[in-house]
Amino acid sequence: MNLQELENKCQSCRACPLWETRTHVVFGVGNPHADLLFVGEGPGEQEDLTGEPFVGRAGQLLDLYLKAFDIARPNVYITNIVKCRPPRNRDPLPEEEAACMGYLERQIELISPKVIVCLGRIAAMRLIKPDFRITKEHGIWFERNGVPITATLHPAALLRDPNKKPDVFEDFKNICAKCKELS
Ligand code: URA
């Protein structure tokens, strides 16, 4: 199954109750052979309406970081832990994440990125370790099935607390250095 076939399958998914309230499945966008994969938490309102990840306010802030580091959005791949919006943007439930993880696992296999970046605590707890502490452990490199993986703060967290912006700037520097080292 290629990425398009996987997306087609995902578009009609009813593996958890989030299908009942979604407008669109937000599968992911970008280069199917990207070196750099970003994984967020789950679609918000704008993402649910458009079917694209990170297009709302948090997405616009992410775009500023990408621009600042000369990372073209179409060259990377951006997706989420859960592909359907949790009502009122609540955290995804563990069973919703579990029901959706097969899609992300397959996306990672097919894209085969050189570097994975978790955007926020929810993705880091799922992909790095369950007790991941975002404030203490962002910017640290781990390995997931042989692939370097790190986390930075979620852009929505930066909208709430702009004092953390320099931390994310440092994380992006470090992410770009890792990508260069591996290219
Ligand atoms: N927040 C996320 O985690 N993902 C999106 O796609 C949008 C906002």
PDB file of C-alpha atoms and ligand atoms in Angstrom:
ATOM      1  CA  MET A   1       0.000   0.000   0.000  1.00  0.00           C
ATOM      2  CA  ASN A   2       1.395   3.428  -0.922  1.00  0.00           C
ATOM      3  CA  LEU A   3       0.737   6.687   0.909  1.00  0.00           C
ATOM      4  CA  GLN A   4      -2.195   7.626  -1.350  1.00  0.00           C
ATOM      5  CA  GLU A   5      -3.837   4.239  -0.811  1.00  0.00           C
ATOM      6  CA  LEU A   6      -3.307   4.575   2.928  1.00  0.00           C
ATOM      7  CA  GLU A   7      -4.908   8.022   2.830  1.00  0.00           C
ATOM      8  CA  ASN A   8      -7.878   6.665   0.876  1.00  0.00           C
ATOM      9  CA  LYS A   9      -8.368   4.044   3.551  1.00  0.00           C
ATOM     10  CA  CYS A  10      -8.047   6.614   6.325  1.00  0.00           C
ATOM     11  CA  GLN A  11     -10.639   8.890   4.691  1.00  0.00           C
ATOM     12  CA  SER A  12     -13.407   6.418   5.499  1.00  0.00           C
ATOM     13  CA  CYS A  13     -12.051   5.328   8.896  1.00  0.00           C
ATOM     14  CA  ARG A  14     -14.523   4.630  11.694  1.00  0.00           C
ATOM     15  CA  ALA A  15     -12.089   2.998  14.103  1.00  0.00           C
ATOM     16  CA  CYS A  16     -12.968   5.382  16.948  1.00  0.00           C
ATOM     17  CA  PRO A  17     -15.947   7.652  17.688  1.00  0.00           C
ATOM     18  CA  LEU A  18     -14.200  10.807  16.388  1.00  0.00           C
ATOM     19  CA  TRP A  19     -15.508  10.002  12.898  1.00  0.00           C
ATOM     20  CA  GLU A  20     -18.987  11.030  14.030  1.00  0.00           C
ATOM     21  CA  THR A  21     -18.068  14.677  14.666  1.00  0.00           C
ATOM     22  CA  ARG A  22     -15.411  15.250  11.993  1.00  0.00           C
ATOM     23  CA  THR A  23     -15.907  17.393   8.896  1.00  0.00           C
ATOM     24  CA  HIS A  24     -12.706  16.140   7.232  1.00  0.00           C
ATOM     25  CA  VAL A  25     -10.116  13.541   8.021  1.00  0.00           C
ATOM     26  CA  VAL A  26      -6.750  15.328   8.278  1.00  0.00           C
ATOM     27  CA  PHE A  27      -4.355  12.671   7.035  1.00  0.00           C
ATOM     28  CA  GLY A  28      -1.225  14.758   6.475  1.00  0.00           C
ATOM     29  CA  VAL A  29       0.433  16.835   3.771  1.00  0.00           C
ATOM     30  CA  GLY A  30       3.835  17.267   2.205  1.00  0.00           C
ATOM     31  CA  ASN A  31       6.573  15.411   0.446  1.00  0.00           C
ATOM     32  CA  PRO A  32       5.924  11.645   0.552  1.00  0.00           C
ATOM     33  CA  HIS A  33       9.716  11.170   0.665  1.00  0.00           C
ATOM     34  CA  ALA A  34      10.460  13.948   3.153  1.00  0.00           C
ATOM     35  CA  ASP A  35      13.631  13.813   5.254  1.00  0.00           C
ATOM     36  CA  LEU A  36      11.869  15.738   7.999  1.00  0.00           C
ATOM     37  CA  LEU A  37       8.553  14.659   9.530  1.00  0.00           C
ATOM     38  CA  PHE A  38       6.578  16.828  11.963  1.00  0.00           C
ATOM     39  CA  VAL A  39       3.917  15.194  14.124  1.00  0.00           C
ATOM     40  CA  GLY A  40       1.365  17.275  16.024  1.00  0.00           C
ATOM     41  CA  GLU A  41      -1.470  16.262  18.265  1.00  0.00           C
ATOM     42  CA  GLY A  42      -4.671  16.370  16.263  1.00  0.00           C
ATOM     43  CA  PRO A  43      -6.675  18.644  13.993  1.00  0.00           C
ATOM     44  CA  GLY A  44      -8.246  21.815  15.390  1.00  0.00           C
ATOM     45  CA  GLU A  45     -11.238  23.645  13.985  1.00  0.00           C
ATOM     46  CA  GLN A  46      -9.575  25.093  10.873  1.00  0.00           C
ATOM     47  CA  GLU A  47      -7.878  21.794  10.112  1.00  0.00           C
ATOM     48  CA  ASP A  48     -11.183  19.941  10.453  1.00  0.00           C
ATOM     49  CA  LEU A  49     -12.811  22.421   8.074  1.00  0.00           C
ATOM     50  CA  THR A  50     -10.056  22.308   5.448  1.00  0.00           C
ATOM     51  CA  GLY A  51      -8.633  18.779   5.769  1.00  0.00           C
ATOM     52  CA  GLU A  52      -5.068  20.183   6.129  1.00  0.00           C
ATOM     53  CA  PRO A  53      -2.881  20.026   9.239  1.00  0.00           C
ATOM     54  CA  PHE A  54      -1.593  23.191  10.925  1.00  0.00           C
ATOM     55  CA  VAL A  55      -3.509  25.834   8.990  1.00  0.00           C
ATOM     56  CA  GLY A  56      -5.078  27.670  11.972  1.00  0.00           C
ATOM     57  CA  ARG A  57      -3.337  30.119  14.316  1.00  0.00           C
ATOM     58  CA  ALA A  58      -0.878  27.527  15.623  1.00  0.00           C
ATOM     59  CA  GLY A  59      -0.119  26.512  12.041  1.00  0.00           C
ATOM     60  CA  GLN A  60       0.605  30.079  11.064  1.00  0.00           C
ATOM     61  CA  LEU A  61       3.124  30.290  13.890  1.00  0.00           C
ATOM     62  CA  LEU A  62       4.682  27.007  12.775  1.00  0.00           C
ATOM     63  CA  ASP A  63       4.971  28.501   9.279  1.00  0.00           C
ATOM     64  CA  LEU A  64       6.954  31.425  10.703  1.00  0.00           C
ATOM     65  CA  TYR A  65       9.489  29.021  12.205  1.00  0.00           C
ATOM     66  CA  LEU A  66       9.702  27.044   8.975  1.00  0.00           C
ATOM     67  CA  LYS A  67      10.295  30.256   7.048  1.00  0.00           C
ATOM     68  CA  ALA A  68      12.881  31.523   9.534  1.00  0.00           C
ATOM     69  CA  PHE A  69      14.864  28.324   9.022  1.00  0.00           C
ATOM     70  CA  ASP A  70      14.365  28.183   5.261  1.00  0.00           C
ATOM     71  CA  ILE A  71      12.341  24.989   5.474  1.00  0.00           C
ATOM     72  CA  ALA A  72       9.813  24.854   2.614  1.00  0.00           C
ATOM     73  CA  ARG A  73       6.523  23.369   3.801  1.00  0.00           C
ATOM     74  CA  PRO A  74       6.096  21.209   0.649  1.00  0.00           C
ATOM     75  CA  ASN A  75       9.541  19.652   1.264  1.00  0.00           C
ATOM     76  CA  VAL A  76       8.640  18.283   4.684  1.00  0.00           C
ATOM     77  CA  TYR A  77       5.723  16.126   5.790  1.00  0.00           C
ATOM     78  CA  ILE A  78       3.284  17.280   8.468  1.00  0.00           C
ATOM     79  CA  THR A  79       0.752  15.092  10.225  1.00  0.00           C
ATOM     80  CA  ASN A  80      -0.791  14.400  13.626  1.00  0.00           C
ATOM     81  CA  ILE A  81      -1.215  11.591  16.137  1.00  0.00           C
ATOM     82  CA  VAL A  82      -4.985  11.556  15.555  1.00  0.00           C
ATOM     83  CA  LYS A  83      -6.420  12.326  12.153  1.00  0.00           C
ATOM     84  CA  CYS A  84      -9.850  13.548  13.299  1.00  0.00           C
ATOM     85  CA  ARG A  85     -10.606  16.556  15.482  1.00  0.00           C
ATOM     86  CA  PRO A  86     -11.377  15.848  19.121  1.00  0.00           C
ATOM     87  CA  PRO A  87     -14.493  17.836  20.103  1.00  0.00           C
ATOM     88  CA  ARG A  88     -13.712  21.325  21.509  1.00  0.00           C
ATOM     89  CA  ASN A  89      -9.997  20.606  20.916  1.00  0.00           C
ATOM     90  CA  ARG A  90      -9.713  18.428  24.016  1.00  0.00           C
ATOM     91  CA  ASP A  91      -6.685  16.131  24.259  1.00  0.00           C
ATOM     92  CA  PRO A  92      -7.184  12.927  22.281  1.00  0.00           C
ATOM     93  CA  LEU A  93      -8.176  10.011  24.516  1.00  0.00           C
ATOM     94  CA  PRO A  94      -5.649   7.175  24.820  1.00  0.00           C
ATOM     95  CA  GLU A  95      -8.046   4.841  22.992  1.00  0.00           C
ATOM     96  CA  GLU A  96      -8.471   7.363  20.149  1.00  0.00           C
ATOM     97  CA  GLU A  97      -4.693   7.636  19.814  1.00  0.00           C
ATOM     98  CA  ALA A  98      -4.353   3.855  19.896  1.00  0.00           C
ATOM     99  CA  ALA A  99      -7.042   3.427  17.226  1.00  0.00           C
ATOM    100  CA  CYS A 100      -5.233   5.915  14.957  1.00  0.00           C
ATOM    101  CA  MET A 101      -1.602   4.921  15.511  1.00  0.00           C
ATOM    102  CA  GLY A 102      -1.571   2.303  12.764  1.00  0.00           C
ATOM    103  CA  TYR A 103      -1.920   5.082  10.190  1.00  0.00           C
ATOM    104  CA  LEU A 104       0.999   7.042  11.617  1.00  0.00           C
ATOM    105  CA  GLU A 105       3.183   3.940  11.919  1.00  0.00           C
ATOM    106  CA  ARG A 106       2.532   3.150   8.256  1.00  0.00           C
ATOM    107  CA  GLN A 107       3.111   6.797   7.243  1.00  0.00           C
ATOM    108  CA  ILE A 108       6.490   6.698   8.988  1.00  0.00           C
ATOM    109  CA  GLU A 109       7.419   3.431   7.247  1.00  0.00           C
ATOM    110  CA  LEU A 110       6.380   4.730   3.815  1.00  0.00           C
ATOM    111  CA  ILE A 111       7.888   8.215   4.140  1.00  0.00           C
ATOM    112  CA  SER A 112      10.987   6.863   5.882  1.00  0.00           C
ATOM    113  CA  PRO A 113      12.093  10.256   7.251  1.00  0.00           C
ATOM    114  CA  LYS A 114      15.642  10.880   8.491  1.00  0.00           C
ATOM    115  CA  VAL A 115      14.397  12.981  11.397  1.00  0.00           C
ATOM    116  CA  ILE A 116      11.104  13.089  13.323  1.00  0.00           C
ATOM    117  CA  VAL A 117       9.994  16.142  15.303  1.00  0.00           C
ATOM    118  CA  CYS A 118       7.123  15.903  17.779  1.00  0.00           C
ATOM    119  CA  LEU A 119       5.191  19.145  18.116  1.00  0.00           C
ATOM    120  CA  GLY A 120       4.158  19.159  21.749  1.00  0.00           C
ATOM    121  CA  ARG A 121       3.728  16.846  24.671  1.00  0.00           C
ATOM    122  CA  ILE A 122       0.972  14.613  23.290  1.00  0.00           C
ATOM    123  CA  ALA A 123       3.017  13.512  20.262  1.00  0.00           C
ATOM    124  CA  ALA A 124       6.175  13.142  22.370  1.00  0.00           C
ATOM    125  CA  MET A 125       4.389  10.985  24.943  1.00  0.00           C
ATOM    126  CA  ARG A 126       3.126   8.706  22.168  1.00  0.00           C
ATOM    127  CA  LEU A 127       6.253   8.561  19.990  1.00  0.00           C
ATOM    128  CA  ILE A 128       9.148   8.999  22.446  1.00  0.00           C
ATOM    129  CA  LYS A 129       8.050   7.810  25.887  1.00  0.00           C
ATOM    130  CA  PRO A 130       4.885   7.914  27.985  1.00  0.00           C
ATOM    131  CA  ASP A 131       6.479   9.998  30.748  1.00  0.00           C
ATOM    132  CA  PHE A 132       8.012  12.583  28.395  1.00  0.00           C
ATOM    133  CA  ARG A 133       8.349  16.003  30.103  1.00  0.00           C
ATOM    134  CA  ILE A 134       8.123  18.641  27.388  1.00  0.00           C
ATOM    135  CA  THR A 135       9.556  21.523  29.448  1.00  0.00           C
ATOM    136  CA  LYS A 136      12.588  19.498  30.544  1.00  0.00           C
ATOM    137  CA  GLU A 137      13.164  17.246  27.575  1.00  0.00           C
ATOM    138  CA  HIS A 138      12.386  19.308  24.466  1.00  0.00           C
ATOM    139  CA  GLY A 139      15.387  19.546  22.157  1.00  0.00           C
ATOM    140  CA  ILE A 140      16.896  16.265  23.381  1.00  0.00           C
ATOM    141  CA  TRP A 141      17.468  13.549  20.780  1.00  0.00           C
ATOM    142  CA  PHE A 142      16.047  10.062  21.224  1.00  0.00           C
ATOM    143  CA  GLU A 143      15.799   7.186  18.773  1.00  0.00           C
ATOM    144  CA  ARG A 144      12.658   5.498  17.491  1.00  0.00           C
ATOM    145  CA  ASN A 145      13.227   2.338  15.447  1.00  0.00           C
ATOM    146  CA  GLY A 146      16.630   3.715  14.489  1.00  0.00           C
ATOM    147  CA  VAL A 147      15.330   7.163  13.491  1.00  0.00           C
ATOM    148  CA  PRO A 148      16.438  10.267  15.449  1.00  0.00           C
ATOM    149  CA  ILE A 149      13.446  11.881  17.122  1.00  0.00           C
ATOM    150  CA  THR A 150      13.037  14.995  19.228  1.00  0.00           C
ATOM    151  CA  ALA A 151      10.238  17.226  20.482  1.00  0.00           C
ATOM    152  CA  THR A 152       9.690  20.927  20.671  1.00  0.00           C
ATOM    153  CA  LEU A 153       6.896  22.904  22.262  1.00  0.00           C
ATOM    154  CA  HIS A 154       3.593  22.941  20.454  1.00  0.00           C
ATOM    155  CA  PRO A 155       3.017  26.242  18.615  1.00  0.00           C
ATOM    156  CA  ALA A 156      -0.332  26.572  20.442  1.00  0.00           C
ATOM    157  CA  ALA A 157       1.636  26.549  23.720  1.00  0.00           C
ATOM    158  CA  LEU A 158       3.749  29.406  22.346  1.00  0.00           C
ATOM    159  CA  LEU A 159       0.613  31.384  21.579  1.00  0.00           C
ATOM    160  CA  ARG A 160      -0.312  31.027  25.262  1.00  0.00           C
ATOM    161  CA  ASP A 161       3.226  31.699  26.533  1.00  0.00           C
ATOM    162  CA  PRO A 162       5.373  33.707  24.072  1.00  0.00           C
ATOM    163  CA  ASN A 163       8.270  33.684  26.589  1.00  0.00           C
ATOM    164  CA  LYS A 164       8.996  30.156  25.385  1.00  0.00           C
ATOM    165  CA  LYS A 165       9.687  31.285  21.808  1.00  0.00           C
ATOM    166  CA  PRO A 166      13.503  31.400  22.246  1.00  0.00           C
ATOM    167  CA  ASP A 167      13.444  27.748  23.396  1.00  0.00           C
ATOM    168  CA  VAL A 168      11.703  26.736  20.191  1.00  0.00           C
ATOM    169  CA  PHE A 169      14.122  28.827  18.143  1.00  0.00           C
ATOM    170  CA  GLU A 170      16.995  26.869  19.719  1.00  0.00           C
ATOM    171  CA  ASP A 171      15.197  23.582  19.063  1.00  0.00           C
ATOM    172  CA  PHE A 172      14.758  24.483  15.400  1.00  0.00           C
ATOM    173  CA  LYS A 173      18.474  25.335  15.114  1.00  0.00           C
ATOM    174  CA  ASN A 174      19.284  21.960  16.561  1.00  0.00           C
ATOM    175  CA  ILE A 175      16.784  20.203  14.233  1.00  0.00           C
ATOM    176  CA  CYS A 176      18.315  21.897  11.173  1.00  0.00           C
ATOM    177  CA  ALA A 177      21.805  20.903  12.310  1.00  0.00           C
ATOM    178  CA  LYS A 178      20.674  17.264  12.654  1.00  0.00           C
ATOM    179  CA  CYS A 179      19.094  17.321   9.195  1.00  0.00           C
ATOM    180  CA  LYS A 180      22.318  18.729   7.690  1.00  0.00           C
ATOM    181  CA  GLU A 181      24.407  16.144   9.491  1.00  0.00           C
ATOM    182  CA  LEU A 182      22.267  13.347   8.038  1.00  0.00           C
ATOM    183  CA  SER A 183      21.884  14.647   4.465  1.00  0.00           C
TER     184      SER A 183
HETATM  185  N1  URA B   1      -2.629  21.465  16.377  1.00  0.00           N
HETATM  186  C1  URA B   1      -2.160  20.235  16.077  1.00  0.00           C
HETATM  187  O1  URA B   1      -1.608  19.544  16.909  1.00  0.00           O
HETATM  188  N2  URA B   1      -2.313  19.824  14.825  1.00  0.00           N
HETATM  189  C2  URA B   1      -2.889  20.539  13.874  1.00  0.00           C
HETATM  190  O2  URA B   1      -2.970  20.061  12.755  1.00  0.00           O
HETATM  191  C3  URA B   1      -3.355  21.811  14.221  1.00  0.00           C
HETATM  192  C4  URA B   1      -3.222  22.259  15.478  1.00  0.00           C
END
